PDB file of C-alpha atoms in Angstrom:
ATOM      1  CA  MET A  15      32.523   0.522  14.279  1.00 94.00           C
ATOM      2  CA  ARG A  16      29.024   1.137  15.569  1.00 96.00           C
ATOM      3  CA  ALA A  17      26.599   3.477  13.856  1.00 97.00           C
ATOM      4  CA  ARG A  18      23.415   4.507  15.633  1.00 98.00           C
ATOM      5  CA  VAL A  19      20.571   5.434  13.325  1.00 98.00           C
ATOM      6  CA  PHE A  20      17.536   7.295  14.725  1.00 98.00           C
ATOM      7  CA  VAL A  21      14.509   7.256  12.419  1.00 97.00           C
ATOM      8  CA  THR A  22      11.632   9.595  13.257  1.00 96.00           C
ATOM      9  CA  LEU A  23       8.440  10.705  11.556  1.00 96.00           C
ATOM     10  CA  LYS A  24       8.752  14.109   9.905  1.00 95.00           C
ATOM     11  CA  PRO A  25       7.307  16.913  12.049  1.00 93.00           C
ATOM     12  CA  SER A  26       4.460  17.402   9.544  1.00 91.00           C
ATOM     13  CA  VAL A  27       3.363  13.753   9.810  1.00 94.00           C
ATOM     14  CA  PHE A  28       0.723  12.783  12.385  1.00 91.00           C
ATOM     15  CA  ASP A  29       1.962  10.101  14.810  1.00 93.00           C
ATOM     16  CA  PRO A  30      -1.010   8.059  16.108  1.00 91.00           C
ATOM     17  CA  GLN A  31       1.238   5.885  18.294  1.00 92.00           C
ATOM     18  CA  GLY A  32       2.977   8.886  19.866  1.00 94.00           C
ATOM     19  CA  THR A  33      -0.401  10.465  20.581  1.00 94.00           C
ATOM     20  CA  THR A  34      -1.608   7.273  22.256  1.00 93.00           C
ATOM     21  CA  VAL A  35       1.555   7.097  24.395  1.00 96.00           C
ATOM     22  CA  THR A  36       1.077  10.757  25.363  1.00 97.00           C
ATOM     23  CA  GLU A  37      -2.485   9.999  26.488  1.00 95.00           C
ATOM     24  CA  ALA A  38      -1.311   6.934  28.437  1.00 96.00           C
ATOM     25  CA  LEU A  39       1.314   9.030  30.233  1.00 97.00           C
ATOM     26  CA  HIS A  40      -1.326  11.629  31.075  1.00 97.00           C
ATOM     27  CA  SER A  41      -3.539   8.911  32.533  1.00 96.00           C
ATOM     28  CA  LEU A  42      -0.586   7.938  34.744  1.00 97.00           C
ATOM     29  CA  GLY A  43      -0.393  11.510  36.000  1.00 97.00           C
ATOM     30  CA  TYR A  44       2.518  12.753  33.895  1.00 97.00           C
ATOM     31  CA  ASP A  45       0.737  15.918  32.869  1.00 96.00           C
ATOM     32  CA  THR A  46       3.990  17.751  32.221  1.00 97.00           C
ATOM     33  CA  VAL A  47       4.688  15.494  29.216  1.00 97.00           C
ATOM     34  CA  LYS A  48       3.247  17.636  26.457  1.00 96.00           C
ATOM     35  CA  ASP A  49       3.973  15.463  23.434  1.00 95.00           C
ATOM     36  CA  VAL A  50       5.562  12.132  22.474  1.00 96.00           C
ATOM     37  CA  ARG A  51       6.895  11.260  19.038  1.00 95.00           C
ATOM     38  CA  GLN A  52       7.661   7.576  18.531  1.00 95.00           C
ATOM     39  CA  GLY A  53      10.515   6.500  16.289  1.00 96.00           C
ATOM     40  CA  LYS A  54      12.921   3.651  15.546  1.00 97.00           C
ATOM     41  CA  TYR A  55      16.481   3.106  16.675  1.00 98.00           C
ATOM     42  CA  PHE A  56      19.030   0.912  14.865  1.00 98.00           C
ATOM     43  CA  GLU A  57      22.534  -0.141  15.867  1.00 97.00           C
ATOM     44  CA  LEU A  58      24.698  -1.083  12.904  1.00 98.00           C
ATOM     45  CA  GLU A  59      28.011  -2.889  13.456  1.00 97.00           C
ATOM     46  CA  ILE A  60      30.044  -1.845  10.453  1.00 97.00           C
ATOM     47  CA  GLU A  61      33.482  -2.892   9.267  1.00 96.00           C
ATOM     48  CA  ALA A  62      34.944   0.438   8.266  1.00 95.00           C
ATOM     49  CA  ALA A  63      38.384   2.061   8.252  1.00 95.00           C
ATOM     50  CA  SER A  64      37.115   5.429   9.405  1.00 96.00           C
ATOM     51  CA  ALA A  65      34.134   7.087  11.068  1.00 96.00           C
ATOM     52  CA  ASP A  66      33.416   8.915   7.820  1.00 96.00           C
ATOM     53  CA  GLU A  67      33.229   5.652   5.920  1.00 97.00           C
ATOM     54  CA  ALA A  68      30.898   4.131   8.531  1.00 97.00           C
ATOM     55  CA  ARG A  69      28.703   7.230   8.450  1.00 97.00           C
ATOM     56  CA  ARG A  70      28.530   7.127   4.663  1.00 97.00           C
ATOM     57  CA  LEU A  71      27.489   3.477   4.683  1.00 97.00           C
ATOM     58  CA  ALA A  72      24.914   3.976   7.441  1.00 97.00           C
ATOM     59  CA  SER A  73      23.478   6.919   5.559  1.00 97.00           C
ATOM     60  CA  GLU A  74      23.174   4.818   2.410  1.00 97.00           C
ATOM     61  CA  ALA A  75      21.421   2.067   4.383  1.00 97.00           C
ATOM     62  CA  ALA A  76      19.006   4.594   5.885  1.00 97.00           C
ATOM     63  CA  ASP A  77      18.224   6.097   2.476  1.00 96.00           C
ATOM     64  CA  LYS A  78      17.628   2.713   0.866  1.00 95.00           C
ATOM     65  CA  LEU A  79      15.920   0.770   3.623  1.00 96.00           C
ATOM     66  CA  LEU A  80      15.815   1.974   7.217  1.00 97.00           C
ATOM     67  CA  ALA A  81      13.767   5.121   6.597  1.00 97.00           C
ATOM     68  CA  ASN A  82      10.938   5.918   4.190  1.00 97.00           C
ATOM     69  CA  PRO A  83      11.685   9.438   2.916  1.00 95.00           C
ATOM     70  CA  VAL A  84       7.973  10.093   2.302  1.00 95.00           C
ATOM     71  CA  ILE A  85       7.185  10.097   6.016  1.00 96.00           C
ATOM     72  CA  GLU A  86      10.460   9.781   7.919  1.00 97.00           C
ATOM     73  CA  SER A  87      13.796  11.488   8.460  1.00 96.00           C
ATOM     74  CA  TYR A  88      16.894  10.160  10.240  1.00 98.00           C
ATOM     75  CA  ARG A  89      20.083  11.165  11.968  1.00 97.00           C
ATOM     76  CA  ILE A  90      23.239   9.141  12.506  1.00 98.00           C
ATOM     77  CA  GLU A  91      25.711   8.963  15.379  1.00 97.00           C
ATOM     78  CA  ILE A  92      28.998   7.056  15.080  1.00 94.00           C
TER      79      ILE A  92
ATOM     80  CA  MET B   9      -6.894 -14.693 -19.423  1.00 93.00           C
ATOM     81  CA  ARG B  10      -3.988 -15.447 -17.079  1.00 96.00           C
ATOM     82  CA  PHE B  11      -3.374 -13.808 -13.719  1.00 97.00           C
ATOM     83  CA  ALA B  12      -0.150 -14.002 -11.739  1.00 98.00           C
ATOM     84  CA  VAL B  13      -0.637 -13.911  -7.963  1.00 98.00           C
ATOM     85  CA  VAL B  14       2.623 -12.933  -6.283  1.00 98.00           C
ATOM     86  CA  VAL B  15       3.416 -14.781  -3.069  1.00 98.00           C
ATOM     87  CA  PHE B  16       5.743 -13.219  -0.511  1.00 97.00           C
ATOM     88  CA  PRO B  17       6.670 -14.959   2.728  1.00 96.00           C
ATOM     89  CA  GLY B  18       3.777 -13.773   4.894  1.00 96.00           C
ATOM     90  CA  SER B  19       1.204 -13.228   2.135  1.00 97.00           C
ATOM     91  CA  ASN B  20      -2.118 -14.605   3.363  1.00 96.00           C
ATOM     92  CA  CYS B  21      -4.703 -13.479   0.818  1.00 97.00           C
ATOM     93  CA  ASP B  22      -2.953 -15.198  -2.092  1.00 97.00           C
ATOM     94  CA  HIS B  23      -5.380 -18.121  -2.056  1.00 98.00           C
ATOM     95  CA  ASP B  24      -8.358 -15.756  -1.813  1.00 97.00           C
ATOM     96  CA  ALA B  25      -7.141 -13.964  -4.931  1.00 98.00           C
ATOM     97  CA  LEU B  26      -6.518 -17.230  -6.785  1.00 98.00           C
ATOM     98  CA  TYR B  27      -9.985 -18.496  -5.788  1.00 97.00           C
ATOM     99  CA  ALA B  28     -11.684 -15.297  -6.977  1.00 97.00           C
ATOM    100  CA  VAL B  29      -9.934 -15.488 -10.354  1.00 97.00           C
ATOM    101  CA  GLU B  30     -10.297 -19.225 -10.989  1.00 96.00           C
ATOM    102  CA  HIS B  31     -13.549 -20.226  -9.313  1.00 94.00           C
ATOM    103  CA  VAL B  32     -15.607 -17.053  -9.522  1.00 95.00           C
ATOM    104  CA  LEU B  33     -14.234 -15.291 -12.604  1.00 95.00           C
ATOM    105  CA  GLY B  34     -13.484 -18.561 -14.420  1.00 94.00           C
ATOM    106  CA  GLN B  35     -10.016 -17.558 -15.594  1.00 96.00           C
ATOM    107  CA  THR B  36      -6.607 -19.068 -14.943  1.00 96.00           C
ATOM    108  CA  ALA B  37      -4.264 -17.947 -12.212  1.00 97.00           C
ATOM    109  CA  ALA B  38      -0.834 -19.060 -11.067  1.00 97.00           C
ATOM    110  CA  PHE B  39       1.162 -18.323  -7.950  1.00 98.00           C
ATOM    111  CA  VAL B  40       4.508 -16.647  -8.539  1.00 98.00           C
ATOM    112  CA  TRP B  41       7.025 -16.989  -5.715  1.00 97.00           C
ATOM    113  CA  HIS B  42       8.745 -13.765  -4.682  1.00 96.00           C
ATOM    114  CA  LYS B  43      12.147 -15.251  -5.538  1.00 96.00           C
ATOM    115  CA  ASP B  44      11.094 -15.901  -9.118  1.00 97.00           C
ATOM    116  CA  THR B  45      12.349 -13.454 -11.695  1.00 97.00           C
ATOM    117  CA  SER B  46       9.638 -13.915 -14.325  1.00 97.00           C
ATOM    118  CA  LEU B  47       5.872 -13.414 -14.407  1.00 97.00           C
ATOM    119  CA  GLY B  48       5.576 -15.960 -17.207  1.00 94.00           C
ATOM    120  CA  ASP B  49       2.850 -15.155 -19.710  1.00 94.00           C
ATOM    121  CA  ALA B  50       0.600 -13.345 -17.238  1.00 97.00           C
ATOM    122  CA  ASP B  51      -1.846 -10.764 -18.585  1.00 97.00           C
ATOM    123  CA  ALA B  52      -2.355  -9.161 -15.179  1.00 98.00           C
ATOM    124  CA  VAL B  53      -0.585  -9.212 -11.820  1.00 98.00           C
ATOM    125  CA  ILE B  54      -2.101  -9.291  -8.338  1.00 98.00           C
ATOM    126  CA  LEU B  55      -0.053  -8.420  -5.249  1.00 98.00           C
ATOM    127  CA  PRO B  56      -2.220  -9.910  -2.513  1.00 98.00           C
ATOM    128  CA  GLY B  57      -2.844  -8.939   1.073  1.00 97.00           C
ATOM    129  CA  GLY B  58      -1.048 -10.282   4.105  1.00 97.00           C
ATOM    130  CA  PHE B  59       2.047  -9.425   6.067  1.00 96.00           C
ATOM    131  CA  ALA B  60       4.991  -9.786   3.688  1.00 95.00           C
ATOM    132  CA  TYR B  61       8.141 -10.394   5.735  1.00 93.00           C
ATOM    133  CA  GLY B  62       6.021 -10.039   8.857  1.00 93.00           C
ATOM    134  CA  ASP B  63       5.667  -6.295   8.182  1.00 93.00           C
ATOM    135  CA  TYR B  64       9.135  -6.017   9.755  1.00 93.00           C
ATOM    136  CA  LEU B  65      10.636  -2.527   9.607  1.00 94.00           C
ATOM    137  CA  ARG B  66       7.634  -1.083   7.735  1.00 94.00           C
ATOM    138  CA  THR B  67       4.802  -2.669   5.765  1.00 95.00           C
ATOM    139  CA  GLY B  68       6.149  -3.671   2.345  1.00 94.00           C
ATOM    140  CA  ALA B  69       9.616  -2.292   3.114  1.00 95.00           C
ATOM    141  CA  ILE B  70      11.497  -5.556   2.661  1.00 94.00           C
ATOM    142  CA  ALA B  71       9.193  -7.120   0.061  1.00 95.00           C
ATOM    143  CA  ARG B  72      10.074  -4.330  -2.344  1.00 94.00           C
ATOM    144  CA  PHE B  73      13.568  -5.841  -2.678  1.00 94.00           C
ATOM    145  CA  SER B  74      12.268  -9.301  -3.652  1.00 95.00           C
ATOM    146  CA  PRO B  75      13.627 -10.525  -7.003  1.00 97.00           C
ATOM    147  CA  ILE B  76      10.126 -10.641  -8.572  1.00 98.00           C
ATOM    148  CA  MET B  77       9.718  -6.887  -8.075  1.00 97.00           C
ATOM    149  CA  GLN B  78      12.014  -6.116 -11.015  1.00 97.00           C
ATOM    150  CA  ALA B  79       9.790  -8.184 -13.310  1.00 98.00           C
ATOM    151  CA  ILE B  80       6.730  -6.395 -11.918  1.00 98.00           C
ATOM    152  CA  LYS B  81       8.317  -2.998 -12.576  1.00 98.00           C
ATOM    153  CA  THR B  82       9.109  -4.006 -16.149  1.00 97.00           C
ATOM    154  CA  PHE B  83       5.576  -5.392 -16.639  1.00 98.00           C
ATOM    155  CA  ALA B  84       4.053  -2.194 -15.233  1.00 98.00           C
ATOM    156  CA  ALA B  85       6.302   0.057 -17.316  1.00 97.00           C
ATOM    157  CA  ALA B  86       5.103  -1.779 -20.438  1.00 96.00           C
ATOM    158  CA  GLY B  87       1.498  -0.929 -19.509  1.00 96.00           C
ATOM    159  CA  GLY B  88       0.521  -4.264 -17.966  1.00 97.00           C
ATOM    160  CA  PRO B  89      -2.277  -4.117 -15.392  1.00 98.00           C
ATOM    161  CA  VAL B  90      -1.012  -4.504 -11.813  1.00 98.00           C
ATOM    162  CA  ILE B  91      -3.168  -4.388  -8.699  1.00 98.00           C
ATOM    163  CA  GLY B  92      -1.962  -4.273  -5.111  1.00 98.00           C
ATOM    164  CA  ILE B  93      -4.542  -5.188  -2.507  1.00 98.00           C
ATOM    165  CA  CYS B  94      -3.972  -4.139   1.123  1.00 98.00           C
ATOM    166  CA  ASN B  95      -0.412  -5.343   1.863  1.00 98.00           C
ATOM    167  CA  GLY B  96       0.117  -5.486  -1.909  1.00 98.00           C
ATOM    168  CA  PHE B  97      -0.782  -1.784  -2.049  1.00 98.00           C
ATOM    169  CA  GLN B  98       1.738  -1.122   0.729  1.00 98.00           C
ATOM    170  CA  VAL B  99       4.403  -2.978  -1.284  1.00 98.00           C
ATOM    171  CA  LEU B 100       3.606  -0.859  -4.375  1.00 98.00           C
ATOM    172  CA  LEU B 101       4.023   2.305  -2.276  1.00 98.00           C
ATOM    173  CA  GLU B 102       7.359   1.192  -0.837  1.00 97.00           C
ATOM    174  CA  ALA B 103       8.534   0.133  -4.302  1.00 97.00           C
ATOM    175  CA  GLY B 104       7.713   3.584  -5.655  1.00 96.00           C
ATOM    176  CA  LEU B 105       5.228   2.232  -8.206  1.00 98.00           C
ATOM    177  CA  LEU B 106       2.600   4.396  -6.507  1.00 98.00           C
ATOM    178  CA  PRO B 107       3.234   7.641  -4.582  1.00 98.00           C
ATOM    179  CA  GLY B 108       2.838   8.155  -0.824  1.00 98.00           C
ATOM    180  CA  ALA B 109       3.145   6.003   2.281  1.00 97.00           C
ATOM    181  CA  MET B 110       1.061   4.323   4.953  1.00 97.00           C
ATOM    182  CA  LEU B 111       0.886   5.375   8.592  1.00 95.00           C
ATOM    183  CA  ARG B 112      -0.592   3.485  11.526  1.00 95.00           C
ATOM    184  CA  ASN B 113      -4.398   3.801  11.580  1.00 96.00           C
ATOM    185  CA  ARG B 114      -5.570   6.928  13.381  1.00 94.00           C
ATOM    186  CA  SER B 115      -7.379   4.648  15.869  1.00 93.00           C
ATOM    187  CA  VAL B 116      -4.128   2.711  16.492  1.00 92.00           C
ATOM    188  CA  ARG B 117      -6.319  -0.387  16.074  1.00 94.00           C
ATOM    189  CA  PHE B 118      -6.384  -3.138  13.490  1.00 96.00           C
ATOM    190  CA  GLN B 119      -9.593  -2.239  11.625  1.00 96.00           C
ATOM    191  CA  CYS B 120     -11.517  -5.279  10.432  1.00 97.00           C
ATOM    192  CA  GLU B 121     -14.943  -4.411   9.039  1.00 97.00           C
ATOM    193  CA  HIS B 122     -16.949  -3.772   5.879  1.00 97.00           C
ATOM    194  CA  VAL B 123     -16.717  -0.234   4.528  1.00 98.00           C
ATOM    195  CA  TYR B 124     -18.091   1.680   1.566  1.00 98.00           C
ATOM    196  CA  VAL B 125     -15.802   3.019  -1.130  1.00 98.00           C
ATOM    197  CA  LYS B 126     -16.775   5.163  -4.074  1.00 98.00           C
ATOM    198  CA  VAL B 127     -15.265   4.398  -7.481  1.00 98.00           C
ATOM    199  CA  GLU B 128     -14.141   7.809  -8.689  1.00 98.00           C
ATOM    200  CA  GLN B 129     -12.293   6.785 -11.842  1.00 98.00           C
ATOM    201  CA  THR B 130     -13.496   4.233 -14.370  1.00 97.00           C
ATOM    202  CA  ASP B 131     -10.624   4.603 -16.834  1.00 97.00           C
ATOM    203  CA  THR B 132      -8.348   2.112 -15.108  1.00 98.00           C
ATOM    204  CA  PRO B 133      -8.212  -1.579 -16.048  1.00 97.00           C
ATOM    205  CA  PHE B 134      -9.605  -2.489 -12.621  1.00 98.00           C
ATOM    206  CA  THR B 135     -12.618  -0.162 -12.595  1.00 98.00           C
ATOM    207  CA  LEU B 136     -13.686   0.014 -16.200  1.00 96.00           C
ATOM    208  CA  ALA B 137     -16.818  -2.095 -15.674  1.00 96.00           C
ATOM    209  CA  CYS B 138     -17.908   0.095 -12.749  1.00 97.00           C
ATOM    210  CA  ALA B 139     -20.472   2.838 -13.101  1.00 96.00           C
ATOM    211  CA  PRO B 140     -18.977   6.290 -12.453  1.00 95.00           C
ATOM    212  CA  GLY B 141     -19.492   7.067  -8.779  1.00 96.00           C
ATOM    213  CA  GLN B 142     -20.537   3.500  -7.978  1.00 98.00           C
ATOM    214  CA  VAL B 143     -20.320   2.718  -4.273  1.00 98.00           C
ATOM    215  CA  LEU B 144     -18.865  -0.695  -3.385  1.00 98.00           C
ATOM    216  CA  ARG B 145     -19.215  -2.461  -0.051  1.00 98.00           C
ATOM    217  CA  LEU B 146     -15.864  -4.133   0.637  1.00 98.00           C
ATOM    218  CA  PRO B 147     -14.075  -5.505   3.678  1.00 98.00           C
ATOM    219  CA  ILE B 148     -10.966  -3.914   5.125  1.00 98.00           C
ATOM    220  CA  ALA B 149      -8.489  -5.636   7.458  1.00 97.00           C
ATOM    221  CA  HIS B 150      -5.437  -3.554   8.247  1.00 97.00           C
ATOM    222  CA  GLY B 151      -3.511  -1.771  10.973  1.00 97.00           C
ATOM    223  CA  GLU B 152      -1.597   0.536   8.662  1.00 96.00           C
ATOM    224  CA  GLY B 153      -3.943   1.954   6.052  1.00 97.00           C
ATOM    225  CA  ASN B 154      -3.729   5.614   6.973  1.00 97.00           C
ATOM    226  CA  TYR B 155      -2.626   6.957   3.590  1.00 98.00           C
ATOM    227  CA  TYR B 156      -0.267   9.911   3.652  1.00 97.00           C
ATOM    228  CA  ALA B 157       1.534  12.017   1.093  1.00 97.00           C
ATOM    229  CA  GLU B 158       2.806  15.606   1.155  1.00 95.00           C
ATOM    230  CA  PRO B 159       0.124  18.214   0.309  1.00 96.00           C
ATOM    231  CA  ASP B 160       1.660  18.982  -3.107  1.00 97.00           C
ATOM    232  CA  VAL B 161       1.579  15.254  -3.983  1.00 97.00           C
ATOM    233  CA  ILE B 162      -2.068  15.011  -2.892  1.00 98.00           C
ATOM    234  CA  ALA B 163      -2.931  18.070  -4.986  1.00 98.00           C
ATOM    235  CA  ARG B 164      -1.284  16.485  -8.016  1.00 98.00           C
ATOM    236  CA  LEU B 165      -3.066  13.148  -7.433  1.00 98.00           C
ATOM    237  CA  GLU B 166      -6.425  14.931  -7.271  1.00 98.00           C
ATOM    238  CA  GLN B 167      -5.699  17.088 -10.293  1.00 98.00           C
ATOM    239  CA  GLN B 168      -4.583  14.123 -12.386  1.00 98.00           C
ATOM    240  CA  ARG B 169      -7.599  12.056 -11.256  1.00 98.00           C
ATOM    241  CA  GLN B 170      -5.401   9.373  -9.678  1.00 98.00           C
ATOM    242  CA  VAL B 171      -7.627   8.895  -6.630  1.00 98.00           C
ATOM    243  CA  VAL B 172      -9.576   5.846  -7.790  1.00 98.00           C
ATOM    244  CA  PHE B 173     -11.341   4.876  -4.531  1.00 98.00           C
ATOM    245  CA  ARG B 174     -12.481   7.023  -1.622  1.00 98.00           C
ATOM    246  CA  TYR B 175     -14.006   5.939   1.700  1.00 98.00           C
ATOM    247  CA  THR B 176     -17.573   7.208   1.764  1.00 98.00           C
ATOM    248  CA  THR B 177     -20.969   6.622   3.311  1.00 98.00           C
ATOM    249  CA  ALA B 178     -23.310   4.146   1.604  1.00 98.00           C
ATOM    250  CA  GLN B 179     -24.661   7.174  -0.266  1.00 97.00           C
ATOM    251  CA  GLY B 180     -21.196   8.145  -1.522  1.00 97.00           C
ATOM    252  CA  ALA B 181     -20.416  11.078   0.792  1.00 98.00           C
ATOM    253  CA  ALA B 182     -16.731  11.317   1.774  1.00 97.00           C
ATOM    254  CA  THR B 183     -17.290  12.251   5.418  1.00 98.00           C
ATOM    255  CA  ALA B 184     -14.851  12.018   8.327  1.00 97.00           C
ATOM    256  CA  GLU B 185     -17.079   9.336   9.900  1.00 97.00           C
ATOM    257  CA  ALA B 186     -16.815   7.187   6.756  1.00 98.00           C
ATOM    258  CA  ASN B 187     -13.019   7.273   6.941  1.00 98.00           C
ATOM    259  CA  PRO B 188     -11.919   4.169   8.877  1.00 98.00           C
ATOM    260  CA  ASN B 189      -8.228   4.932   9.269  1.00 97.00           C
ATOM    261  CA  GLY B 190      -7.509   8.636   8.903  1.00 97.00           C
ATOM    262  CA  SER B 191      -6.356   8.547   5.276  1.00 98.00           C
ATOM    263  CA  VAL B 192      -5.837  12.001   3.839  1.00 97.00           C
ATOM    264  CA  HIS B 193      -8.796  13.042   1.624  1.00 98.00           C
ATOM    265  CA  ASN B 194     -10.476   9.699   2.516  1.00 98.00           C
ATOM    266  CA  ILE B 195      -8.195   8.014  -0.049  1.00 98.00           C
ATOM    267  CA  ALA B 196      -8.788   4.236  -0.172  1.00 98.00           C
ATOM    268  CA  GLY B 197      -6.975   3.555  -3.434  1.00 98.00           C
ATOM    269  CA  LEU B 198      -5.156   5.212  -6.284  1.00 98.00           C
ATOM    270  CA  CYS B 199      -3.492   4.624  -9.628  1.00 98.00           C
ATOM    271  CA  ASN B 200      -0.233   5.686 -11.225  1.00 98.00           C
ATOM    272  CA  GLU B 201      -0.020   8.367 -13.906  1.00 98.00           C
ATOM    273  CA  ALA B 202      -0.290   5.767 -16.676  1.00 98.00           C
ATOM    274  CA  ARG B 203      -3.379   4.406 -14.833  1.00 98.00           C
ATOM    275  CA  ASN B 204      -2.397   0.716 -15.246  1.00 98.00           C
ATOM    276  CA  VAL B 205      -1.081   0.258 -11.686  1.00 98.00           C
ATOM    277  CA  VAL B 206      -3.799   0.385  -9.025  1.00 98.00           C
ATOM    278  CA  GLY B 207      -3.543  -0.057  -5.256  1.00 98.00           C
ATOM    279  CA  LEU B 208      -6.282  -0.134  -2.639  1.00 98.00           C
ATOM    280  CA  MET B 209      -6.634  -1.084   1.015  1.00 98.00           C
ATOM    281  CA  PRO B 210     -10.072  -2.805   0.828  1.00 98.00           C
ATOM    282  CA  HIS B 211     -10.245  -6.432  -0.313  1.00 98.00           C
ATOM    283  CA  PRO B 212     -12.298  -6.947  -3.499  1.00 98.00           C
ATOM    284  CA  GLU B 213     -11.162 -10.594  -3.662  1.00 98.00           C
ATOM    285  CA  ARG B 214     -12.899 -11.247  -0.351  1.00 97.00           C
ATOM    286  CA  ALA B 215     -16.139  -9.821  -1.705  1.00 97.00           C
ATOM    287  CA  CYS B 216     -16.801 -11.802  -4.868  1.00 96.00           C
ATOM    288  CA  GLU B 217     -19.639 -14.014  -3.655  1.00 95.00           C
ATOM    289  CA  LEU B 218     -22.766 -13.190  -1.676  1.00 94.00           C
ATOM    290  CA  ALA B 219     -21.898 -16.004   0.738  1.00 92.00           C
ATOM    291  CA  LEU B 220     -19.017 -13.775   1.863  1.00 92.00           C
ATOM    292  CA  GLY B 221     -21.341 -10.895   2.685  1.00 92.00           C
ATOM    293  CA  SER B 222     -20.794  -8.915  -0.493  1.00 95.00           C
ATOM    294  CA  ALA B 223     -20.164  -9.595  -4.167  1.00 97.00           C
ATOM    295  CA  ASP B 224     -19.311  -5.972  -4.929  1.00 97.00           C
ATOM    296  CA  GLY B 225     -15.629  -6.744  -5.515  1.00 97.00           C
ATOM    297  CA  LEU B 226     -16.273  -8.968  -8.517  1.00 97.00           C
ATOM    298  CA  VAL B 227     -16.778  -5.961 -10.796  1.00 97.00           C
ATOM    299  CA  MET B 228     -13.083  -5.151 -10.407  1.00 98.00           C
ATOM    300  CA  PHE B 229     -12.044  -8.573 -11.694  1.00 97.00           C
ATOM    301  CA  LYS B 230     -14.598  -8.331 -14.510  1.00 96.00           C
ATOM    302  CA  SER B 231     -13.089  -4.963 -15.340  1.00 97.00           C
ATOM    303  CA  VAL B 232      -9.601  -6.284 -15.928  1.00 97.00           C
ATOM    304  CA  LEU B 233     -11.038  -9.176 -17.939  1.00 95.00           C
ATOM    305  CA  GLN B 234     -12.770  -6.654 -20.189  1.00 94.00           C
ATOM    306  CA  ALA B 235      -9.648  -4.535 -20.364  1.00 94.00           C
ATOM    307  CA  ILE B 236      -7.522  -7.449 -21.542  1.00 92.00           C
ATOM    308  CA  ASN B 237     -10.151  -8.785 -23.935  1.00 88.00           C
ATOM    309  CA  GLY B 238     -10.480  -5.358 -25.491  1.00 75.00           C
ATOM    310  CA  VAL B 239     -14.132  -4.821 -24.602  1.00 57.00           C
ATOM    311  CA  GLY B 240     -13.263  -1.507 -23.041  1.00 44.00           C
ATOM    312  CA  SER B 241     -11.983   0.221 -26.144  1.00 43.00           C
ATOM    313  CA  HIS B 242     -11.264   3.465 -24.312  1.00 47.00           C
ATOM    314  CA  LEU B 243      -8.750   1.519 -22.252  1.00 46.00           C
ATOM    315  CA  SER B 244      -6.627   0.288 -25.109  1.00 46.00           C
ATOM    316  CA  ARG B 245      -4.607   3.480 -24.783  1.00 44.00           C
ATOM    317  CA  THR B 246      -4.080   2.859 -21.094  1.00 47.00           C
ATOM    318  CA  LEU B 247      -2.879  -0.674 -21.609  1.00 50.00           C
ATOM    319  CA  SER B 248      -0.486  -0.111 -24.474  1.00 45.00           C
ATOM    320  CA  PRO B 249       3.127   0.596 -23.571  1.00 42.00           C
ATOM    321  CA  ARG B 250       3.865   4.261 -23.017  1.00 35.00           C
TER     322      ARG B 250
END
């Protein structure tokens, strides 16, 4: 089973990389792009009997390692 | 006095730290591999700078699971002096031994330069020989030194005097221009509540001899020597187990 984990900076946390990408897009003429937030994307191949089990394991992995709760939050898709 | 210098795969300031301790401070130091489970008979622990595990995922994120980290947590909980320098500081943050996290520098550049930091607390084992408010000229070399914590955490750190080092001008003013990376409140380093665990982004070990452009970092190594030898009597409380 494949779990997709999306890790993003919390809305309150400044994202210097996202800001730089926004500015780069503006310099390319994409003025309608108002903001970019950069994050991380993980694909986890998990041996699990059910989607719930895979989600539980992916969530545990995100809590322990994939995301830093001080600055990041995550969401999971199975 | 014996120092343990922890070596992770990707550490690159481990030899600098060992050199500062052995050849400048005149004490003994030993490397401890990250897969070791004991710090031996070390009196103090240094987590050096570098790029542990290539900074994969996040700085310090994988190093925090190294076997040696359990021994470091036990050593720290017993009041032993632990210092994390640059990447070592990032490891301490990820391991939860110090609060907060690091973001990419505001400039999105790897900042490599000498900066000024003010010593705001002298009741830690690594600053006890400093004069209150002393300004040190130390090198920084990092891409992710933009310290962040939630506002309530910052308020608590300030109230409990856990901000040990702040980026300032040469005169000690914490201005926006003196802040090289965007750290909240110009924070360059902090300590835990028990004050025996200290982390900072600047490199005191690279500033222990005038030939290196500054010898201002040596006072931090002299501090921990005094702390262990009992010269700083007001620190005996800090260093005894809680």
